Coordinates of C-alpha atoms in Angstrom, one line a residue:
X28 CA 86.4 66.8 -28.2
X29 CA 86.4 68.1 -32.0
X30 CA 89.8 66.1 -32.0
X31 CA 87.9 63.2 -30.7
X32 CA 85.0 63.5 -33.3
X33 CA 87.0 63.9 -36.1
X34 CA 88.9 60.8 -35.5
X35 CA 85.8 58.1 -35.1
X36 CA 84.9 60.0 -38.0
X37 CA 87.7 59.1 -40.0
X38 CA 88.0 55.6 -38.7
X39 CA 84.3 55.0 -39.7
X40 CA 85.6 56.2 -43.0
X41 CA 88.1 54.2 -43.2
X42 CA 86.2 51.1 -42.1
X43 CA 83.9 51.9 -45.1
X44 CA 86.9 51.7 -47.3
X45 CA 88.1 49.0 -46.0
X46 CA 84.9 46.5 -46.1
X47 CA 84.2 47.9 -49.4
X48 CA 87.5 47.2 -50.9
X49 CA 87.2 43.5 -48.8
X50 CA 84.3 42.7 -51.2
X51 CA 85.9 43.7 -53.8
X52 CA 88.9 41.3 -53.4
X53 CA 86.3 38.3 -52.7
X54 CA 84.0 39.3 -55.4
X55 CA 87.1 39.4 -57.8
X56 CA 89.0 36.5 -55.8
X57 CA 87.0 33.4 -57.6
X58 CA 88.2 34.7 -60.9
X59 CA 91.7 34.9 -60.2
X60 CA 91.7 31.4 -58.2
X61 CA 89.7 29.2 -61.1
X62 CA 89.9 29.3 -64.8
X63 CA 87.2 30.6 -67.0
X64 CA 85.0 28.0 -68.5
X65 CA 83.8 30.3 -70.7
X66 CA 87.1 30.4 -72.3
X67 CA 87.7 26.5 -71.9
X68 CA 87.7 25.3 -75.6
X69 CA 85.8 21.5 -75.7
X70 CA 83.9 19.1 -77.9
X71 CA 80.4 19.8 -77.6
X72 CA 79.0 16.7 -78.5
X73 CA 79.2 13.3 -79.2
X74 CA 81.7 13.8 -82.4
X75 CA 85.1 15.2 -83.2
X76 CA 86.3 18.3 -84.8
X77 CA 89.0 19.0 -87.2
X78 CA 90.2 21.4 -89.4
X79 CA 92.6 20.2 -92.7
X80 CA 92.9 22.6 -95.2
X81 CA 90.7 24.6 -96.2
X82 CA 87.9 22.1 -94.6
X83 CA 85.8 22.5 -90.9
X84 CA 85.1 19.0 -90.1
X85 CA 82.8 19.0 -87.0
X86 CA 80.8 16.2 -84.8
X87 CA 82.3 13.5 -87.4
X88 CA 81.4 10.0 -85.9
X89 CA 80.0 7.1 -87.5
X90 CA 76.8 5.1 -86.9
X91 CA 77.2 1.3 -86.7
X92 CA 76.1 -1.8 -85.5
X93 CA 79.6 -3.6 -85.2
X94 CA 83.1 -3.7 -85.9
X95 CA 83.0 -6.0 -89.5
X96 CA 79.4 -4.0 -89.9
X97 CA 79.0 -1.0 -92.7
X98 CA 79.1 2.3 -91.1
X99 CA 77.5 5.7 -91.4
X100 CA 79.9 8.9 -91.1
X101 CA 77.6 12.0 -89.9
X102 CA 78.8 15.0 -89.1
X103 CA 79.3 18.5 -90.6
X104 CA 81.8 19.9 -93.5
X105 CA 82.2 23.4 -93.8
X106 CA 84.4 24.9 -97.3
X107 CA 86.0 28.3 -96.2
X108 CA 88.0 28.1 -100.2
X109 CA 86.5 29.9 -103.2
X110 CA 86.8 26.3 -105.4
X111 CA 84.8 22.6 -104.4
X112 CA 86.8 20.2 -102.5
X113 CA 86.5 16.6 -102.3
X114 CA 87.1 15.1 -98.8
X115 CA 87.7 11.6 -98.8
X116 CA 87.6 9.1 -95.6
X117 CA 89.3 6.2 -95.4
X118 CA 88.7 3.7 -92.8
X119 CA 89.2 0.1 -91.7
X120 CA 90.4 -2.5 -94.4
X121 CA 90.5 -0.3 -97.2
X122 CA 86.6 0.7 -96.9
X123 CA 86.4 4.8 -98.5
X124 CA 83.9 7.3 -98.7
X125 CA 84.1 10.9 -100.7
X126 CA 81.9 13.8 -99.7
X127 CA 82.1 16.8 -102.3
X128 CA 82.1 19.9 -100.7
X129 CA 80.9 23.0 -102.7
X130 CA 83.0 26.5 -102.2
X131 CA 82.1 28.8 -99.4
X132 CA 79.1 26.3 -98.1
X133 CA 78.7 23.2 -96.0
X134 CA 77.8 19.5 -96.1
X135 CA 76.0 17.9 -93.8
X136 CA 76.4 14.5 -93.9
X137 CA 73.1 13.8 -91.9
X138 CA 71.0 14.7 -95.1
X139 CA 69.9 11.6 -96.6
X140 CA 70.9 12.1 -99.9
X141 CA 74.6 12.5 -99.3
X142 CA 75.1 9.3 -97.0
X143 CA 78.8 8.3 -96.4
X144 CA 79.3 5.1 -96.1
X145 CA 82.0 2.8 -94.8
X146 CA 81.6 -0.8 -95.7
X147 CA 83.5 -1.5 -92.7
X148 CA 83.7 0.3 -89.7
X149 CA 86.7 -1.4 -87.8
X150 CA 85.7 -1.2 -84.5
X151 CA 82.9 -2.0 -82.2
X152 CA 80.7 0.3 -81.0
X153 CA 81.8 3.1 -78.2
X154 CA 85.3 2.4 -79.0
X155 CA 87.6 5.3 -81.2
X156 CA 88.8 4.1 -84.9
X157 CA 91.7 6.0 -87.2
X158 CA 90.4 7.5 -90.3
X159 CA 92.3 9.2 -92.6
X160 CA 90.5 12.7 -93.9
X161 CA 92.5 14.3 -97.0
X162 CA 91.3 16.7 -99.0
X163 CA 92.0 17.2 -102.6
X164 CA 92.6 20.9 -102.9
X165 CA 96.0 21.5 -100.6
X166 CA 96.4 17.2 -100.6
X167 CA 96.2 17.5 -96.9
X168 CA 95.7 14.7 -95.3
X169 CA 95.4 14.1 -91.0
X170 CA 94.5 10.7 -89.5
X171 CA 92.2 11.2 -86.4
X172 CA 90.5 9.0 -83.9
X173 CA 86.8 9.0 -84.7
X174 CA 84.4 7.6 -82.2
X175 CA 81.9 4.7 -83.2
X176 CA 78.1 5.0 -81.6
X177 CA 75.7 2.5 -82.4
X178 CA 71.7 3.0 -82.0
X179 CA 71.7 2.9 -78.2
X180 CA 70.8 6.5 -78.5
X181 CA 67.8 6.9 -80.3
X182 CA 68.9 9.6 -82.1
X183 CA 71.1 7.7 -84.2
X184 CA 69.0 4.7 -84.8
X185 CA 67.9 6.9 -88.6
X186 CA 71.2 6.9 -89.5
X187 CA 72.3 2.9 -89.1
X188 CA 73.2 1.7 -92.9
X189 CA 70.4 -0.4 -94.7
X190 CA 71.7 -4.0 -94.4
X191 CA 73.5 -3.4 -90.8
X192 CA 72.7 -6.7 -88.3
X193 CA 72.0 -4.5 -84.8
X194 CA 72.2 -7.2 -81.9
X195 CA 68.9 -6.8 -80.2
X196 CA 69.4 -5.2 -76.4
X197 CA 69.6 -7.2 -73.6
X198 CA 65.9 -7.8 -72.2
X199 CA 65.3 -7.8 -68.5
X200 CA 64.7 -11.4 -67.1
X201 CA 61.4 -11.5 -65.4
X202 CA 60.8 -12.0 -61.5
X203 CA 59.4 -14.4 -59.8
X204 CA 55.9 -12.7 -59.4
X205 CA 55.8 -12.3 -63.2
X206 CA 56.3 -15.7 -63.7
X207 CA 53.4 -16.5 -61.0
X208 CA 55.9 -18.2 -59.0
X209 CA 55.6 -17.7 -55.3
X210 CA 58.2 -16.6 -52.8
X211 CA 58.0 -19.3 -49.8

């Protein structure tokens, strides 16, 4: 009898160990087969990110009413160097704007005091346009594709450059009941 009881106890422990190991494998198996989303880098906003020389450009985009309209560049520029740097943005048809960035600080292009305006956008809202970005500390440059947005999203309305002519949004057609008609 004693021999049988020992086998039952050992089998019970073995079964519990196997169950615990199985639960552990199931719980850790998700991490093995699926990439962790916290390690995936992505653009977390509407604009683009790029680094050039000592400058980190974040959430760069253009707000404009149309392809041949002026466009305001918004975003943030961080200068990690110990000297002041000028960021130059060259767009379509020779349009250009310069942004001074103090040493060891940031410049928010969303501020009304530092408006960065391109005389022409070069792309319709919803498109990507080529912008050549140059910085004068190390004379590095890079051409990036920057999104053009209009004022469809209310948070961008205040950034539409003065003098822009935003085409009105389409209005829905009135229904027969709104026109006073009947359904006969």
